[in-house]
Short mmCIF file of C-alpha atoms in Angstrom, two decimals:
data_model
loop_
_atom_site.label_atom_id
_atom_site.label_comp_id
_atom_site.label_asym_id
_atom_site.label_seq_id
_atom_site.Cartn_x
_atom_site.Cartn_y
_atom_site.Cartn_z
CA ASN A 1 190.04 97.14 0.28
CA LYS A 2 186.87 94.73 0.69
CA LYS A 3 183.32 96.39 0.04
CA LYS A 4 181.45 96.99 3.05
CA HIS A 5 178.15 95.03 1.34
CA ASP A 6 179.09 91.64 0.38
CA LYS A 7 175.58 90.74 -1.11
CA LYS A 8 173.00 93.21 -1.94
CA TYR A 9 171.19 94.01 0.96
CA HIS A 10 167.23 91.87 1.31
CA THR A 11 164.57 93.88 1.87
CA PRO A 12 161.38 92.01 3.45
CA THR A 13 158.40 91.86 0.97
CA MET A 14 156.26 91.69 4.36
CA ILE A 15 155.02 93.76 7.37
CA GLY A 16 156.49 92.63 10.33
CA GLU A 17 159.63 90.76 8.98
CA LYS A 18 162.07 92.49 10.09
CA TRP A 19 162.47 96.05 12.01
CA GLN A 20 165.31 98.40 12.69
CA MET A 21 165.56 99.81 15.55
CA ASP A 22 167.99 102.39 17.11
CA VAL A 23 168.31 105.90 19.07
CA LYS A 24 169.18 109.18 18.58
CA PHE A 25 169.31 111.89 21.12
CA VAL A 26 167.70 115.37 20.90
CA PRO A 27 169.50 117.91 19.60
CA GLN A 28 170.08 120.23 22.59
CA GLU A 29 169.06 123.48 20.40
CA CYS A 30 166.02 122.50 20.76
CA LYS A 31 165.50 122.86 24.31
CA VAL A 32 164.28 125.63 26.24
CA PRO A 33 166.67 127.26 28.48
CA GLN A 34 165.11 125.43 31.48
CA ILE A 35 165.79 122.48 30.40
CA ILE A 36 168.89 123.30 28.51
CA SER A 37 171.18 120.34 31.18
CA LYS A 38 168.86 117.43 30.81
CA ASN A 39 169.11 115.01 28.08
CA TYR A 40 166.77 113.07 26.01
CA PHE A 41 166.79 110.43 23.38
CA GLN A 42 164.54 109.34 20.62
CA TYR A 43 164.55 105.45 20.82
CA THR A 44 163.30 104.93 16.51
CA VAL A 45 161.85 101.59 15.48
CA LEU A 46 160.41 101.12 12.00
CA ASP A 47 159.19 98.10 9.64
CA GLU A 48 161.92 97.79 7.51
CA CYS A 49 159.32 96.87 4.62
CA ASN A 50 157.04 99.49 5.14
CA ARG A 51 159.24 102.34 7.00
CA LYS A 52 156.72 102.80 9.16
CA ARG A 53 157.27 103.75 12.24
CA PHE A 54 156.81 104.62 15.88
CA LEU A 55 158.84 106.34 17.98
CA TYR A 56 159.32 106.65 21.81
CA PHE A 57 161.20 109.35 23.84
CA THR A 58 162.35 109.77 27.13
CA ASN A 59 165.07 110.76 29.95
CA GLU A 60 167.06 107.87 30.25
CA HIS A 61 169.15 106.04 27.61
CA SER A 62 168.93 101.95 28.96
CA MET A 63 168.30 99.12 28.65
CA TYR A 64 165.06 98.96 30.58
CA GLU A 65 164.34 102.15 28.24
CA THR A 66 164.66 99.95 25.32
CA SER A 67 162.59 97.53 26.50
CA VAL A 68 159.91 99.83 27.72
CA ALA A 69 159.72 101.22 23.76
CA LEU A 70 159.93 97.94 22.28
CA ARG A 71 156.83 97.26 24.28
CA LYS A 72 154.95 99.93 23.12
CA ALA A 73 155.99 99.69 20.02
CA ILE A 74 154.60 95.75 19.70
CA GLU A 75 151.05 97.84 20.95
CA PHE A 76 151.10 100.67 18.60
CA PHE A 77 151.56 97.82 15.25
CA GLY A 78 149.61 95.09 16.95
CA TYR A 79 152.38 92.41 16.05
CA ALA A 80 155.63 91.67 17.03
CA PRO A 81 158.18 90.70 14.73
CA LEU A 82 159.88 88.46 13.31
CA ILE A 83 163.36 89.59 13.82
CA LEU A 84 164.24 92.79 15.47
CA GLN A 85 167.88 94.30 14.01
CA THR A 86 170.25 96.85 16.49
CA ASP A 87 174.08 98.11 16.65
CA ASN A 88 175.81 96.27 19.30
CA GLY A 89 175.02 99.30 22.20
CA TRP A 90 174.94 98.73 25.33
CA GLU A 91 171.14 99.66 25.68
CA PHE A 92 170.88 96.66 23.27
CA SER A 93 173.06 94.34 24.70
CA ASP A 94 175.68 93.87 27.64
CA SER A 95 179.26 93.28 27.56
CA VAL A 96 179.08 89.67 29.29
CA LYS A 97 175.59 88.42 27.68
CA HIS A 98 177.29 85.16 26.24
CA ASP A 99 180.29 84.67 28.87
CA ASP A 100 178.37 82.04 30.94
CA LYS A 101 181.72 80.98 32.62
CA ALA A 102 183.32 84.77 33.94
CA PRO A 103 182.14 84.96 37.85
CA THR A 104 180.42 88.08 36.52
CA GLY A 105 178.47 86.40 34.03
CA ARG A 106 175.16 86.16 33.37
CA LYS A 107 173.08 82.28 33.94
CA TYR A 108 169.84 84.38 32.96
CA PRO A 109 168.35 86.43 30.14
CA ASN A 110 169.09 90.24 30.12
CA LEU A 111 165.63 92.60 30.33
CA LEU A 112 165.39 92.94 26.41
CA GLU A 113 166.43 89.23 25.93
CA SER A 114 162.72 88.46 27.62
CA MET A 115 161.30 90.32 25.84
CA CYS A 116 162.60 88.54 23.22
CA ILE A 117 161.75 85.38 24.38
CA GLU A 118 158.10 86.45 25.17
CA PHE A 119 157.15 87.03 21.95
CA GLY A 120 159.17 84.96 19.85
CA ILE A 121 161.74 87.71 18.28
CA VAL A 122 164.90 86.56 16.70
CA HIS A 123 167.57 89.54 17.81
CA LYS A 124 169.82 90.35 15.49
CA PHE A 125 173.13 91.83 16.03
CA ILE A 126 174.29 94.85 13.03
CA ARG A 127 178.73 93.98 12.54
CA PRO A 128 180.60 96.51 14.49
CA ARG A 129 180.96 99.71 13.12
CA THR A 130 178.83 99.08 10.58
CA PRO A 131 175.50 101.66 10.81
CA GLU A 132 174.94 101.74 7.40
CA HIS A 133 173.49 97.96 8.12
CA ASN A 134 170.65 99.80 9.87
CA GLY A 135 170.97 102.22 7.01
CA LYS A 136 166.82 102.81 6.82
CA VAL A 137 166.21 103.67 10.72
CA GLU A 138 169.50 105.50 10.39
CA ARG A 139 168.10 107.15 6.92
CA SER A 140 164.52 108.10 9.21
CA HIS A 141 167.04 109.70 11.59
CA ARG A 142 168.07 112.47 9.15
CA ILE A 143 164.95 113.37 8.31
CA ASP A 144 163.47 113.41 11.81
CA GLN A 145 166.36 116.45 11.91
CA ASP A 146 165.50 117.94 8.84
CA LYS A 147 162.14 118.19 9.19
CA PHE A 148 161.49 117.76 12.53
CA TYR A 149 164.14 118.71 14.88
CA ARG A 150 165.25 121.71 13.33
CA THR A 151 162.51 124.34 13.70
CA LEU A 152 161.80 122.52 17.25
CA ARG A 153 161.41 124.22 20.21
CA PHE A 154 160.17 121.67 23.31
CA TYR A 155 159.24 122.48 27.03
CA SER A 156 159.32 119.24 29.01
CA LEU A 157 159.13 115.49 28.60
CA ASP A 158 155.48 115.62 27.77
CA ASP A 159 155.86 118.28 25.26
CA LEU A 160 158.17 116.54 23.25
CA ARG A 161 156.12 113.39 23.18
CA LYS A 162 153.28 115.11 22.01
CA GLN A 163 155.14 116.73 19.45
CA GLY A 164 156.44 113.47 18.21
CA LYS A 165 153.73 111.71 18.71
CA VAL A 166 152.54 114.60 16.00
CA TRP A 167 155.41 114.48 13.87
CA ASN A 168 155.72 111.03 13.86
CA LYS A 169 151.53 110.84 12.67
CA LYS A 170 152.59 113.32 9.86
CA TYR A 171 155.89 110.52 8.57
CA ASN A 172 153.62 107.60 8.48
CA ASN A 173 151.58 109.23 5.99
CA MET A 174 154.16 111.00 3.52
CA PRO A 175 154.56 109.35 0.43
CA LYS A 176 158.62 107.85 -0.32
CA PHE A 177 159.89 106.87 -3.88
CA VAL A 178 161.09 103.95 -2.28
CA LEU A 179 157.32 102.99 -1.17
CA LYS A 180 156.46 104.34 -5.15
CA CYS A 181 154.84 107.08 -3.83
CA LYS A 182 152.71 105.81 -1.46
CA THR A 183 152.91 105.86 1.99
CA PRO A 184 153.74 103.35 4.85
CA ASN A 185 150.13 103.74 6.03
CA GLU A 186 149.42 102.68 3.16
CA VAL A 187 151.32 99.96 2.13
CA GLU A 188 150.19 98.36 5.28
CA LEU A 189 146.83 98.50 4.51
CA GLU A 190 147.61 97.05 0.91
CA LEU A 191 149.48 93.84 2.99
CA ILE A 192 146.94 93.50 5.94
CA ASP A 193 145.19 90.89 5.51
CA ASP A 194 147.82 88.91 3.68
CA PHE A 195 149.97 89.42 6.95
CA HIS A 196 147.37 87.57 8.96
CA ARG A 197 146.99 85.04 6.77
CA ILE A 198 150.33 84.42 7.04
CA ARG A 199 150.94 85.02 10.78
CA GLU A 200 148.22 82.13 11.55
CA GLU A 201 149.49 79.87 9.25
CA GLN A 202 152.65 79.81 10.53
CA GLY A 203 150.33 79.51 14.02
CA GLN A 204 151.19 82.83 15.37
CA LYS A 205 149.77 85.50 17.25
CA SER A 206 149.40 88.93 14.25
CA LEU A 207 147.58 90.22 17.39
CA THR A 208 149.27 91.29 20.35
CA SER A 209 147.45 91.35 23.90
CA ILE A 210 149.63 93.35 26.64
CA GLU A 211 148.83 93.97 29.91
CA SER A 212 148.76 97.86 30.88
#
């Protein structure tokens, strides 16, 4: 059998180089009976360098919500990534995006493609059926399951967002062995000056102004 990885995965050494983005279904057991029939989703955006994350909670699983989550993530981090890496799910892509000759093929960018053009982001898709290529965000979801969802009880989308914001703040201040026992926020502070210098040299805006 062929190995899944032909070579060692390159992890960026500077913040803002690459983000991983994925969606997690909020577990049924966390809901009170009044909302048990409703579905909720956690959009996760993670910087590969320092593992800092942004979480966006919604009751809709769509490319529109993906675009909302990405815009809010850019606002949260204060900059856009050079590369956004996702799987091939329909919330990140669509089946006709390259088929210009098809009768139903698009001749214009979809919502997410338009956002990537707006912010100068390269959207990279992992190979189908290789979730390990988005392993950092996948591992963070396992931590969510163990440390957050295992004891969570929420009553509405607004309640989920409030509790999720508190949890994510705690997550970004948790020391991680892979960061030499530093927190994502601490690594960001160490790199932020070099980050701004590099972006300025590249002629790219390090801080993005977003209309609310």
